[in-house]
Amino acid sequence: MALLTSIQAQYQKALRFYLLTKYTTAATACSKAIAQLPKSNAVQDIDENESYTNINIQELETLRYSIWTLYLNIATTVLTQQDITPHVTKLFGLSPAVAKSHDQFVHAMWQLLSEGYGGSGNVDPRLVSSCLVMTLKIQAVNVGRQIVEEWYAAMSDSTMDYISSIAIQQEESDDVYYNGCMEAIDLYVTRILPAMNDYETAISFVQYNPLISDEKKE
């Protein structure tokens, strides 16, 4: 529990600075919280990791999502207000080399996020949506496309089956994961691909996608 308490305190510190519009300080605190988070794949092997046995896994995963949401919100705000410098990249726990462009910066952030979740296919779809919104705001849609396509391609068969089972019910769902997937897919086909003038891929993706209900396809 001590680990969870420490991470929670660091998150609250980051959130407080964010609300005070002290974004660089918030970024530093948020990066420290992320550095303390055990990787998702490590938590999944909890029986072999005695240091995690006293952690409430559900509480940890909720906190993980909150921290990454704040991290992405801070990054979006900073990227829309100032130029990227090596100092800025360091605040977000990234290499100074990615300060060359928004594309490199966001791609590096996505890699860090993927590592935190034990692989791109495991990333919470709500965070995928946050990444896509970021790329739209800073006009880095090429990276947005790479992100969502990498996430979708790496999604496990069991996850695909789960989402498909909800889609075929042809009714509104209150499943957070399913709705998160639908939001990410919607951003991809209605915002990202059109911004690249790739309507053909958007149409094909919707037509042949087993995760999208017939009602949503229409």
mmCIF file with all atom_site columns, C-alpha atoms in Angstrom:
data_model
loop_
_atom_site.group_PDB
_atom_site.id
_atom_site.type_symbol
_atom_site.label_atom_id
_atom_site.label_alt_id
_atom_site.label_comp_id
_atom_site.label_asym_id
_atom_site.label_entity_id
_atom_site.label_seq_id
_atom_site.pdbx_PDB_ins_code
_atom_site.Cartn_x
_atom_site.Cartn_y
_atom_site.Cartn_z
_atom_site.occupancy
_atom_site.B_iso_or_equiv
_atom_site.pdbx_formal_charge
_atom_site.auth_seq_id
_atom_site.auth_comp_id
_atom_site.auth_asym_id
_atom_site.auth_atom_id
_atom_site.pdbx_PDB_model_num
ATOM 1   C CA . MET A 1 1   ? 0.000   0.000   0.000   1.00 0.00 ? 1   MET A CA 1
ATOM 2   C CA . ALA A 1 2   ? 2.932   2.332   0.590   1.00 0.00 ? 2   ALA A CA 1
ATOM 3   C CA . LEU A 1 3   ? 3.741   2.281   -3.131  1.00 0.00 ? 3   LEU A CA 1
ATOM 4   C CA . LEU A 1 4   ? 0.161   3.097   -4.097  1.00 0.00 ? 4   LEU A CA 1
ATOM 5   C CA . THR A 1 5   ? 0.010   5.922   -1.570  1.00 0.00 ? 5   THR A CA 1
ATOM 6   C CA . SER A 1 6   ? 3.257   7.382   -2.897  1.00 0.00 ? 6   SER A CA 1
ATOM 7   C CA . ILE A 1 7   ? 2.017   7.271   -6.504  1.00 0.00 ? 7   ILE A CA 1
ATOM 8   C CA . GLN A 1 8   ? -1.317  8.783   -5.499  1.00 0.00 ? 8   GLN A CA 1
ATOM 9   C CA . ALA A 1 9   ? 0.442   11.646  -3.706  1.00 0.00 ? 9   ALA A CA 1
ATOM 10  C CA . GLN A 1 10  ? 2.613   12.358  -6.747  1.00 0.00 ? 10  GLN A CA 1
ATOM 11  C CA . TYR A 1 11  ? -0.455  12.317  -8.999  1.00 0.00 ? 11  TYR A CA 1
ATOM 12  C CA . GLN A 1 12  ? -2.331  14.747  -6.739  1.00 0.00 ? 12  GLN A CA 1
ATOM 13  C CA . LYS A 1 13  ? 0.697   17.035  -6.767  1.00 0.00 ? 13  LYS A CA 1
ATOM 14  C CA . ALA A 1 14  ? 0.773   16.974  -10.579 1.00 0.00 ? 14  ALA A CA 1
ATOM 15  C CA . LEU A 1 15  ? -2.972  17.601  -10.798 1.00 0.00 ? 15  LEU A CA 1
ATOM 16  C CA . ARG A 1 16  ? -2.742  20.544  -8.421  1.00 0.00 ? 16  ARG A CA 1
ATOM 17  C CA . PHE A 1 17  ? 0.010   22.184  -10.496 1.00 0.00 ? 17  PHE A CA 1
ATOM 18  C CA . TYR A 1 18  ? -1.982  21.532  -13.683 1.00 0.00 ? 18  TYR A CA 1
ATOM 19  C CA . LEU A 1 19  ? -5.053  23.247  -12.271 1.00 0.00 ? 19  LEU A CA 1
ATOM 20  C CA . LEU A 1 20  ? -2.842  26.176  -11.268 1.00 0.00 ? 20  LEU A CA 1
ATOM 21  C CA . THR A 1 21  ? -1.651  26.287  -14.927 1.00 0.00 ? 21  THR A CA 1
ATOM 22  C CA . LYS A 1 22  ? 1.917   25.542  -13.852 1.00 0.00 ? 22  LYS A CA 1
ATOM 23  C CA . TYR A 1 23  ? 2.293   23.087  -16.691 1.00 0.00 ? 23  TYR A CA 1
ATOM 24  C CA . THR A 1 24  ? 6.037   22.462  -16.655 1.00 0.00 ? 24  THR A CA 1
ATOM 25  C CA . THR A 1 25  ? 6.000   21.691  -12.934 1.00 0.00 ? 25  THR A CA 1
ATOM 26  C CA . ALA A 1 26  ? 2.930   19.508  -13.470 1.00 0.00 ? 26  ALA A CA 1
ATOM 27  C CA . ALA A 1 27  ? 4.734   17.616  -16.224 1.00 0.00 ? 27  ALA A CA 1
ATOM 28  C CA . THR A 1 28  ? 7.678   16.878  -13.948 1.00 0.00 ? 28  THR A CA 1
ATOM 29  C CA . ALA A 1 29  ? 5.438   15.604  -11.149 1.00 0.00 ? 29  ALA A CA 1
ATOM 30  C CA . CYS A 1 30  ? 3.381   13.515  -13.554 1.00 0.00 ? 30  CYS A CA 1
ATOM 31  C CA . SER A 1 31  ? 6.491   11.944  -15.074 1.00 0.00 ? 31  SER A CA 1
ATOM 32  C CA . LYS A 1 32  ? 7.661   11.008  -11.578 1.00 0.00 ? 32  LYS A CA 1
ATOM 33  C CA . ALA A 1 33  ? 4.319   9.335   -10.904 1.00 0.00 ? 33  ALA A CA 1
ATOM 34  C CA . ILE A 1 34  ? 4.587   7.364   -14.144 1.00 0.00 ? 34  ILE A CA 1
ATOM 35  C CA . ALA A 1 35  ? 8.120   6.270   -13.264 1.00 0.00 ? 35  ALA A CA 1
ATOM 36  C CA . GLN A 1 36  ? 6.771   4.797   -10.015 1.00 0.00 ? 36  GLN A CA 1
ATOM 37  C CA . LEU A 1 37  ? 3.982   2.840   -11.702 1.00 0.00 ? 37  LEU A CA 1
ATOM 38  C CA . PRO A 1 38  ? 4.632   -0.898  -12.050 1.00 0.00 ? 38  PRO A CA 1
ATOM 39  C CA . LYS A 1 39  ? 4.225   -1.989  -15.671 1.00 0.00 ? 39  LYS A CA 1
ATOM 40  C CA . SER A 1 40  ? 0.884   -3.594  -16.501 1.00 0.00 ? 40  SER A CA 1
ATOM 41  C CA . ASN A 1 41  ? 2.510   -6.883  -17.485 1.00 0.00 ? 41  ASN A CA 1
ATOM 42  C CA . ALA A 1 42  ? 4.341   -6.976  -14.144 1.00 0.00 ? 42  ALA A CA 1
ATOM 43  C CA . VAL A 1 43  ? 1.071   -6.536  -12.286 1.00 0.00 ? 43  VAL A CA 1
ATOM 44  C CA . GLN A 1 44  ? -0.498  -9.339  -14.315 1.00 0.00 ? 44  GLN A CA 1
ATOM 45  C CA . ASP A 1 45  ? 2.194   -11.646 -12.950 1.00 0.00 ? 45  ASP A CA 1
ATOM 46  C CA . ILE A 1 46  ? 1.330   -10.571 -9.433  1.00 0.00 ? 46  ILE A CA 1
ATOM 47  C CA . ASP A 1 47  ? 1.801   -14.023 -7.916  1.00 0.00 ? 47  ASP A CA 1
ATOM 48  C CA . GLU A 1 48  ? 5.468   -13.858 -8.824  1.00 0.00 ? 48  GLU A CA 1
ATOM 49  C CA . ASN A 1 49  ? 5.940   -10.300 -7.583  1.00 0.00 ? 49  ASN A CA 1
ATOM 50  C CA . GLU A 1 50  ? 5.682   -10.138 -3.817  1.00 0.00 ? 50  GLU A CA 1
ATOM 51  C CA . SER A 1 51  ? 6.132   -6.369  -3.831  1.00 0.00 ? 51  SER A CA 1
ATOM 52  C CA . TYR A 1 52  ? 2.692   -6.025  -5.462  1.00 0.00 ? 52  TYR A CA 1
ATOM 53  C CA . THR A 1 53  ? 0.753   -8.458  -3.294  1.00 0.00 ? 53  THR A CA 1
ATOM 54  C CA . ASN A 1 54  ? -0.655  -5.775  -1.025  1.00 0.00 ? 54  ASN A CA 1
ATOM 55  C CA . ILE A 1 55  ? -1.775  -3.532  -3.894  1.00 0.00 ? 55  ILE A CA 1
ATOM 56  C CA . ASN A 1 56  ? -5.414  -3.273  -4.891  1.00 0.00 ? 56  ASN A CA 1
ATOM 57  C CA . ILE A 1 57  ? -5.067  -4.041  -8.609  1.00 0.00 ? 57  ILE A CA 1
ATOM 58  C CA . GLN A 1 58  ? -8.287  -2.345  -9.667  1.00 0.00 ? 58  GLN A CA 1
ATOM 59  C CA . GLU A 1 59  ? -7.348  0.782   -7.738  1.00 0.00 ? 59  GLU A CA 1
ATOM 60  C CA . LEU A 1 60  ? -3.893  0.733   -9.311  1.00 0.00 ? 60  LEU A CA 1
ATOM 61  C CA . GLU A 1 61  ? -5.262  0.456   -12.846 1.00 0.00 ? 61  GLU A CA 1
ATOM 62  C CA . THR A 1 62  ? -7.733  3.283   -12.214 1.00 0.00 ? 62  THR A CA 1
ATOM 63  C CA . LEU A 1 63  ? -4.860  5.402   -10.938 1.00 0.00 ? 63  LEU A CA 1
ATOM 64  C CA . ARG A 1 64  ? -2.725  4.411   -13.949 1.00 0.00 ? 64  ARG A CA 1
ATOM 65  C CA . TYR A 1 65  ? -5.434  5.639   -16.310 1.00 0.00 ? 65  TYR A CA 1
ATOM 66  C CA . SER A 1 66  ? -5.853  8.906   -14.371 1.00 0.00 ? 66  SER A CA 1
ATOM 67  C CA . ILE A 1 67  ? -2.116  9.608   -14.393 1.00 0.00 ? 67  ILE A CA 1
ATOM 68  C CA . TRP A 1 68  ? -1.742  8.962   -18.110 1.00 0.00 ? 68  TRP A CA 1
ATOM 69  C CA . THR A 1 69  ? -4.837  11.054  -18.871 1.00 0.00 ? 69  THR A CA 1
ATOM 70  C CA . LEU A 1 70  ? -3.318  13.958  -16.960 1.00 0.00 ? 70  LEU A CA 1
ATOM 71  C CA . TYR A 1 71  ? 0.055   13.421  -18.661 1.00 0.00 ? 71  TYR A CA 1
ATOM 72  C CA . LEU A 1 72  ? -1.532  13.614  -22.114 1.00 0.00 ? 72  LEU A CA 1
ATOM 73  C CA . ASN A 1 73  ? -3.627  16.656  -21.168 1.00 0.00 ? 73  ASN A CA 1
ATOM 74  C CA . ILE A 1 74  ? -0.540  18.478  -19.915 1.00 0.00 ? 74  ILE A CA 1
ATOM 75  C CA . ALA A 1 75  ? 1.371   17.559  -23.061 1.00 0.00 ? 75  ALA A CA 1
ATOM 76  C CA . THR A 1 76  ? -1.444  18.737  -25.341 1.00 0.00 ? 76  THR A CA 1
ATOM 77  C CA . THR A 1 77  ? -1.608  22.052  -23.520 1.00 0.00 ? 77  THR A CA 1
ATOM 78  C CA . VAL A 1 78  ? 2.164   22.571  -23.650 1.00 0.00 ? 78  VAL A CA 1
ATOM 79  C CA . LEU A 1 79  ? 2.436   21.594  -27.328 1.00 0.00 ? 79  LEU A CA 1
ATOM 80  C CA . THR A 1 80  ? -0.251  24.098  -28.303 1.00 0.00 ? 80  THR A CA 1
ATOM 81  C CA . GLN A 1 81  ? 1.301   26.941  -26.298 1.00 0.00 ? 81  GLN A CA 1
ATOM 82  C CA . GLN A 1 82  ? 5.049   26.755  -26.807 1.00 0.00 ? 82  GLN A CA 1
ATOM 83  C CA . ASP A 1 83  ? 7.841   25.355  -28.936 1.00 0.00 ? 83  ASP A CA 1
ATOM 84  C CA . ILE A 1 84  ? 9.388   21.998  -28.153 1.00 0.00 ? 84  ILE A CA 1
ATOM 85  C CA . THR A 1 85  ? 12.865  22.194  -26.649 1.00 0.00 ? 85  THR A CA 1
ATOM 86  C CA . PRO A 1 86  ? 15.157  19.534  -25.173 1.00 0.00 ? 86  PRO A CA 1
ATOM 87  C CA . HIS A 1 87  ? 14.218  20.937  -21.760 1.00 0.00 ? 87  HIS A CA 1
ATOM 88  C CA . VAL A 1 88  ? 10.525  20.330  -22.456 1.00 0.00 ? 88  VAL A CA 1
ATOM 89  C CA . THR A 1 89  ? 11.131  16.754  -23.592 1.00 0.00 ? 89  THR A CA 1
ATOM 90  C CA . LYS A 1 90  ? 13.049  16.078  -20.382 1.00 0.00 ? 90  LYS A CA 1
ATOM 91  C CA . LEU A 1 91  ? 10.089  17.299  -18.328 1.00 0.00 ? 91  LEU A CA 1
ATOM 92  C CA . PHE A 1 92  ? 7.972   14.591  -19.949 1.00 0.00 ? 92  PHE A CA 1
ATOM 93  C CA . GLY A 1 93  ? 10.580  11.872  -19.448 1.00 0.00 ? 93  GLY A CA 1
ATOM 94  C CA . LEU A 1 94  ? 11.560  11.786  -23.125 1.00 0.00 ? 94  LEU A CA 1
ATOM 95  C CA . SER A 1 95  ? 14.861  11.989  -24.983 1.00 0.00 ? 95  SER A CA 1
ATOM 96  C CA . PRO A 1 96  ? 16.029  15.483  -26.019 1.00 0.00 ? 96  PRO A CA 1
ATOM 97  C CA . ALA A 1 97  ? 16.391  14.079  -29.548 1.00 0.00 ? 97  ALA A CA 1
ATOM 98  C CA . VAL A 1 98  ? 12.600  14.096  -30.041 1.00 0.00 ? 98  VAL A CA 1
ATOM 99  C CA . ALA A 1 99  ? 12.469  17.883  -29.692 1.00 0.00 ? 99  ALA A CA 1
ATOM 100 C CA . LYS A 1 100 ? 12.999  18.162  -33.465 1.00 0.00 ? 100 LYS A CA 1
ATOM 101 C CA . SER A 1 101 ? 9.294   17.989  -34.309 1.00 0.00 ? 101 SER A CA 1
ATOM 102 C CA . HIS A 1 102 ? 5.808   17.450  -32.945 1.00 0.00 ? 102 HIS A CA 1
ATOM 103 C CA . ASP A 1 103 ? 5.660   14.149  -34.804 1.00 0.00 ? 103 ASP A CA 1
ATOM 104 C CA . GLN A 1 104 ? 8.752   12.772  -33.065 1.00 0.00 ? 104 GLN A CA 1
ATOM 105 C CA . PHE A 1 105 ? 7.632   14.085  -29.684 1.00 0.00 ? 105 PHE A CA 1
ATOM 106 C CA . VAL A 1 106 ? 4.168   12.496  -29.874 1.00 0.00 ? 106 VAL A CA 1
ATOM 107 C CA . HIS A 1 107 ? 5.535   9.239   -31.258 1.00 0.00 ? 107 HIS A CA 1
ATOM 108 C CA . ALA A 1 108 ? 7.975   9.024   -28.333 1.00 0.00 ? 108 ALA A CA 1
ATOM 109 C CA . MET A 1 109 ? 5.115   9.676   -25.915 1.00 0.00 ? 109 MET A CA 1
ATOM 110 C CA . TRP A 1 110 ? 3.096   6.884   -27.501 1.00 0.00 ? 110 TRP A CA 1
ATOM 111 C CA . GLN A 1 111 ? 6.023   4.492   -27.126 1.00 0.00 ? 111 GLN A CA 1
ATOM 112 C CA . LEU A 1 112 ? 6.333   5.403   -23.450 1.00 0.00 ? 112 LEU A CA 1
ATOM 113 C CA . LEU A 1 113 ? 2.594   4.898   -22.973 1.00 0.00 ? 113 LEU A CA 1
ATOM 114 C CA . SER A 1 114 ? 2.703   1.530   -24.742 1.00 0.00 ? 114 SER A CA 1
ATOM 115 C CA . GLU A 1 115 ? 5.587   0.381   -22.548 1.00 0.00 ? 115 GLU A CA 1
ATOM 116 C CA . GLY A 1 116 ? 3.641   1.394   -19.462 1.00 0.00 ? 116 GLY A CA 1
ATOM 117 C CA . TYR A 1 117 ? 0.771   -0.854  -20.514 1.00 0.00 ? 117 TYR A CA 1
ATOM 118 C CA . GLY A 1 118 ? 2.971   -3.763  -21.530 1.00 0.00 ? 118 GLY A CA 1
ATOM 119 C CA . GLY A 1 119 ? 2.381   -3.329  -25.273 1.00 0.00 ? 119 GLY A CA 1
ATOM 120 C CA . SER A 1 120 ? 0.435   -1.054  -27.618 1.00 0.00 ? 120 SER A CA 1
ATOM 121 C CA . GLY A 1 121 ? -2.491  -3.466  -27.877 1.00 0.00 ? 121 GLY A CA 1
ATOM 122 C CA . ASN A 1 122 ? -3.049  -3.247  -24.109 1.00 0.00 ? 122 ASN A CA 1
ATOM 123 C CA . VAL A 1 123 ? -3.329  0.540   -23.938 1.00 0.00 ? 123 VAL A CA 1
ATOM 124 C CA . ASP A 1 124 ? -6.671  1.757   -22.593 1.00 0.00 ? 124 ASP A CA 1
ATOM 125 C CA . PRO A 1 125 ? -8.636  2.857   -25.700 1.00 0.00 ? 125 PRO A CA 1
ATOM 126 C CA . ARG A 1 126 ? -9.661  6.063   -23.955 1.00 0.00 ? 126 ARG A CA 1
ATOM 127 C CA . LEU A 1 127 ? -5.990  7.021   -23.880 1.00 0.00 ? 127 LEU A CA 1
ATOM 128 C CA . VAL A 1 128 ? -5.691  6.157   -27.569 1.00 0.00 ? 128 VAL A CA 1
ATOM 129 C CA . SER A 1 129 ? -8.496  8.663   -28.167 1.00 0.00 ? 129 SER A CA 1
ATOM 130 C CA . SER A 1 130 ? -6.647  11.278  -26.116 1.00 0.00 ? 130 SER A CA 1
ATOM 131 C CA . CYS A 1 131 ? -3.572  10.744  -28.278 1.00 0.00 ? 131 CYS A CA 1
ATOM 132 C CA . LEU A 1 132 ? -5.645  11.162  -31.431 1.00 0.00 ? 132 LEU A CA 1
ATOM 133 C CA . VAL A 1 133 ? -7.200  14.382  -30.173 1.00 0.00 ? 133 VAL A CA 1
ATOM 134 C CA . MET A 1 134 ? -3.704  15.656  -29.427 1.00 0.00 ? 134 MET A CA 1
ATOM 135 C CA . THR A 1 135 ? -2.476  14.884  -32.938 1.00 0.00 ? 135 THR A CA 1
ATOM 136 C CA . LEU A 1 136 ? -5.485  16.679  -34.422 1.00 0.00 ? 136 LEU A CA 1
ATOM 137 C CA . LYS A 1 137 ? -4.864  19.780  -32.315 1.00 0.00 ? 137 LYS A CA 1
ATOM 138 C CA . ILE A 1 138 ? -1.178  20.011  -33.244 1.00 0.00 ? 138 ILE A CA 1
ATOM 139 C CA . GLN A 1 139 ? -1.694  18.880  -36.855 1.00 0.00 ? 139 GLN A CA 1
ATOM 140 C CA . ALA A 1 140 ? 0.289   15.676  -36.496 1.00 0.00 ? 140 ALA A CA 1
ATOM 141 C CA . VAL A 1 141 ? -2.350  13.384  -38.019 1.00 0.00 ? 141 VAL A CA 1
ATOM 142 C CA . ASN A 1 142 ? 0.263   11.119  -39.624 1.00 0.00 ? 142 ASN A CA 1
ATOM 143 C CA . VAL A 1 143 ? 1.377   10.099  -36.150 1.00 0.00 ? 143 VAL A CA 1
ATOM 144 C CA . GLY A 1 144 ? -2.248  9.815   -35.074 1.00 0.00 ? 144 GLY A CA 1
ATOM 145 C CA . ARG A 1 145 ? -2.798  7.303   -37.824 1.00 0.00 ? 145 ARG A CA 1
ATOM 146 C CA . GLN A 1 146 ? 0.299   5.338   -36.829 1.00 0.00 ? 146 GLN A CA 1
ATOM 147 C CA . ILE A 1 147 ? -0.868  5.249   -33.211 1.00 0.00 ? 147 ILE A CA 1
ATOM 148 C CA . VAL A 1 148 ? -4.373  3.945   -33.818 1.00 0.00 ? 148 VAL A CA 1
ATOM 149 C CA . GLU A 1 149 ? -3.282  1.441   -36.468 1.00 0.00 ? 149 GLU A CA 1
ATOM 150 C CA . GLU A 1 150 ? -0.510  0.088   -34.249 1.00 0.00 ? 150 GLU A CA 1
ATOM 151 C CA . TRP A 1 151 ? -2.926  -0.191  -31.323 1.00 0.00 ? 151 TRP A CA 1
ATOM 152 C CA . TYR A 1 152 ? -5.581  -1.916  -33.405 1.00 0.00 ? 152 TYR A CA 1
ATOM 153 C CA . ALA A 1 153 ? -3.159  -4.355  -35.036 1.00 0.00 ? 153 ALA A CA 1
ATOM 154 C CA . ALA A 1 154 ? -1.685  -5.351  -31.660 1.00 0.00 ? 154 ALA A CA 1
ATOM 155 C CA . MET A 1 155 ? -5.044  -5.929  -29.969 1.00 0.00 ? 155 MET A CA 1
ATOM 156 C CA . SER A 1 156 ? -5.259  -9.502  -28.683 1.00 0.00 ? 156 SER A CA 1
ATOM 157 C CA . ASP A 1 157 ? -7.699  -12.033 -30.140 1.00 0.00 ? 157 ASP A CA 1
ATOM 158 C CA . SER A 1 158 ? -9.482  -12.290 -26.806 1.00 0.00 ? 158 SER A CA 1
ATOM 159 C CA . THR A 1 159 ? -10.016 -8.527  -26.719 1.00 0.00 ? 159 THR A CA 1
ATOM 160 C CA . MET A 1 160 ? -11.260 -8.531  -30.311 1.00 0.00 ? 160 MET A CA 1
ATOM 161 C CA . ASP A 1 161 ? -13.693 -11.335 -29.485 1.00 0.00 ? 161 ASP A CA 1
ATOM 162 C CA . TYR A 1 162 ? -14.926 -9.464  -26.421 1.00 0.00 ? 162 TYR A CA 1
ATOM 163 C CA . ILE A 1 163 ? -15.572 -6.246  -28.345 1.00 0.00 ? 163 ILE A CA 1
ATOM 164 C CA . SER A 1 164 ? -17.212 -8.146  -31.211 1.00 0.00 ? 164 SER A CA 1
ATOM 165 C CA . SER A 1 165 ? -19.535 -9.946  -28.789 1.00 0.00 ? 165 SER A CA 1
ATOM 166 C CA . ILE A 1 166 ? -20.823 -6.580  -27.573 1.00 0.00 ? 166 ILE A CA 1
ATOM 167 C CA . ALA A 1 167 ? -21.109 -5.169  -31.105 1.00 0.00 ? 167 ALA A CA 1
ATOM 168 C CA . ILE A 1 168 ? -23.368 -7.981  -32.328 1.00 0.00 ? 168 ILE A CA 1
ATOM 169 C CA . GLN A 1 169 ? -25.888 -7.278  -29.559 1.00 0.00 ? 169 GLN A CA 1
ATOM 170 C CA . GLN A 1 170 ? -27.068 -4.297  -31.626 1.00 0.00 ? 170 GLN A CA 1
ATOM 171 C CA . GLU A 1 171 ? -27.870 -2.184  -28.580 1.00 0.00 ? 171 GLU A CA 1
ATOM 172 C CA . GLU A 1 172 ? -26.288 0.603   -26.572 1.00 0.00 ? 172 GLU A CA 1
ATOM 173 C CA . SER A 1 173 ? -23.608 -0.597  -24.177 1.00 0.00 ? 173 SER A CA 1
ATOM 174 C CA . ASP A 1 174 ? -22.356 0.917   -20.947 1.00 0.00 ? 174 ASP A CA 1
ATOM 175 C CA . ASP A 1 175 ? -19.110 -1.040  -21.161 1.00 0.00 ? 175 ASP A CA 1
ATOM 176 C CA . VAL A 1 176 ? -16.308 1.490   -20.685 1.00 0.00 ? 176 VAL A CA 1
ATOM 177 C CA . TYR A 1 177 ? -13.753 -0.479  -22.699 1.00 0.00 ? 177 TYR A CA 1
ATOM 178 C CA . TYR A 1 178 ? -16.115 -1.060  -25.616 1.00 0.00 ? 178 TYR A CA 1
ATOM 179 C CA . ASN A 1 179 ? -17.202 2.577   -25.738 1.00 0.00 ? 179 ASN A CA 1
ATOM 180 C CA . GLY A 1 180 ? -13.560 3.634   -25.554 1.00 0.00 ? 180 GLY A CA 1
ATOM 181 C CA . CYS A 1 181 ? -12.760 1.470   -28.561 1.00 0.00 ? 181 CYS A CA 1
ATOM 182 C CA . MET A 1 182 ? -15.679 2.915   -30.499 1.00 0.00 ? 182 MET A CA 1
ATOM 183 C CA . GLU A 1 183 ? -14.562 6.458   -29.719 1.00 0.00 ? 183 GLU A CA 1
ATOM 184 C CA . ALA A 1 184 ? -11.016 5.749   -30.923 1.00 0.00 ? 184 ALA A CA 1
ATOM 185 C CA . ILE A 1 185 ? -12.310 4.106   -34.091 1.00 0.00 ? 185 ILE A CA 1
ATOM 186 C CA . ASP A 1 186 ? -14.725 6.995   -34.685 1.00 0.00 ? 186 ASP A CA 1
ATOM 187 C CA . LEU A 1 187 ? -11.899 9.539   -34.411 1.00 0.00 ? 187 LEU A CA 1
ATOM 188 C CA . TYR A 1 188 ? -9.829  7.452   -36.814 1.00 0.00 ? 188 TYR A CA 1
ATOM 189 C CA . VAL A 1 189 ? -12.441 7.153   -39.546 1.00 0.00 ? 189 VAL A CA 1
ATOM 190 C CA . THR A 1 190 ? -14.158 10.541  -39.198 1.00 0.00 ? 190 THR A CA 1
ATOM 191 C CA . ARG A 1 191 ? -11.257 12.839  -38.275 1.00 0.00 ? 191 ARG A CA 1
ATOM 192 C CA . ILE A 1 192 ? -7.806  11.332  -38.803 1.00 0.00 ? 192 ILE A CA 1
ATOM 193 C CA . LEU A 1 193 ? -8.249  9.685   -42.220 1.00 0.00 ? 193 LEU A CA 1
ATOM 194 C CA . PRO A 1 194 ? -10.368 12.528  -43.670 1.00 0.00 ? 194 PRO A CA 1
ATOM 195 C CA . ALA A 1 195 ? -7.684  14.994  -42.560 1.00 0.00 ? 195 ALA A CA 1
ATOM 196 C CA . MET A 1 196 ? -5.319  12.967  -44.764 1.00 0.00 ? 196 MET A CA 1
ATOM 197 C CA . ASN A 1 197 ? -7.879  12.819  -47.601 1.00 0.00 ? 197 ASN A CA 1
ATOM 198 C CA . ASP A 1 198 ? -7.918  9.032   -47.312 1.00 0.00 ? 198 ASP A CA 1
ATOM 199 C CA . TYR A 1 199 ? -11.639 8.415   -47.543 1.00 0.00 ? 199 TYR A CA 1
ATOM 200 C CA . GLU A 1 200 ? -11.200 5.058   -49.253 1.00 0.00 ? 200 GLU A CA 1
ATOM 201 C CA . THR A 1 201 ? -9.426  3.537   -46.249 1.00 0.00 ? 201 THR A CA 1
ATOM 202 C CA . ALA A 1 202 ? -12.030 5.022   -43.909 1.00 0.00 ? 202 ALA A CA 1
ATOM 203 C CA . ILE A 1 203 ? -14.907 3.449   -45.845 1.00 0.00 ? 203 ILE A CA 1
ATOM 204 C CA . SER A 1 204 ? -13.203 0.054   -46.117 1.00 0.00 ? 204 SER A CA 1
ATOM 205 C CA . PHE A 1 205 ? -12.267 0.048   -42.442 1.00 0.00 ? 205 PHE A CA 1
ATOM 206 C CA . VAL A 1 206 ? -15.879 0.613   -41.423 1.00 0.00 ? 206 VAL A CA 1
ATOM 207 C CA . GLN A 1 207 ? -17.391 -1.825  -43.914 1.00 0.00 ? 207 GLN A CA 1
ATOM 208 C CA . TYR A 1 208 ? -15.241 -4.803  -42.988 1.00 0.00 ? 208 TYR A CA 1
ATOM 209 C CA . ASN A 1 209 ? -14.728 -4.138  -39.280 1.00 0.00 ? 209 ASN A CA 1
ATOM 210 C CA . PRO A 1 210 ? -16.234 -6.838  -37.010 1.00 0.00 ? 210 PRO A CA 1
ATOM 211 C CA . LEU A 1 211 ? -15.997 -4.562  -33.975 1.00 0.00 ? 211 LEU A CA 1
ATOM 212 C CA . ILE A 1 212 ? -18.528 -2.093  -35.370 1.00 0.00 ? 212 ILE A CA 1
ATOM 213 C CA . SER A 1 213 ? -22.210 -2.937  -35.151 1.00 0.00 ? 213 SER A CA 1
ATOM 214 C CA . ASP A 1 214 ? -24.341 -2.718  -38.297 1.00 0.00 ? 214 ASP A CA 1
ATOM 215 C CA . GLU A 1 215 ? -26.221 0.183   -36.756 1.00 0.00 ? 215 GLU A CA 1
ATOM 216 C CA . LYS A 1 216 ? -23.031 2.174   -36.207 1.00 0.00 ? 216 LYS A CA 1
ATOM 217 C CA . LYS A 1 217 ? -21.797 1.337   -39.706 1.00 0.00 ? 217 LYS A CA 1
ATOM 218 C CA . GLU A 1 218 ? -24.868 2.978   -41.164 1.00 0.00 ? 218 GLU A CA 1
#
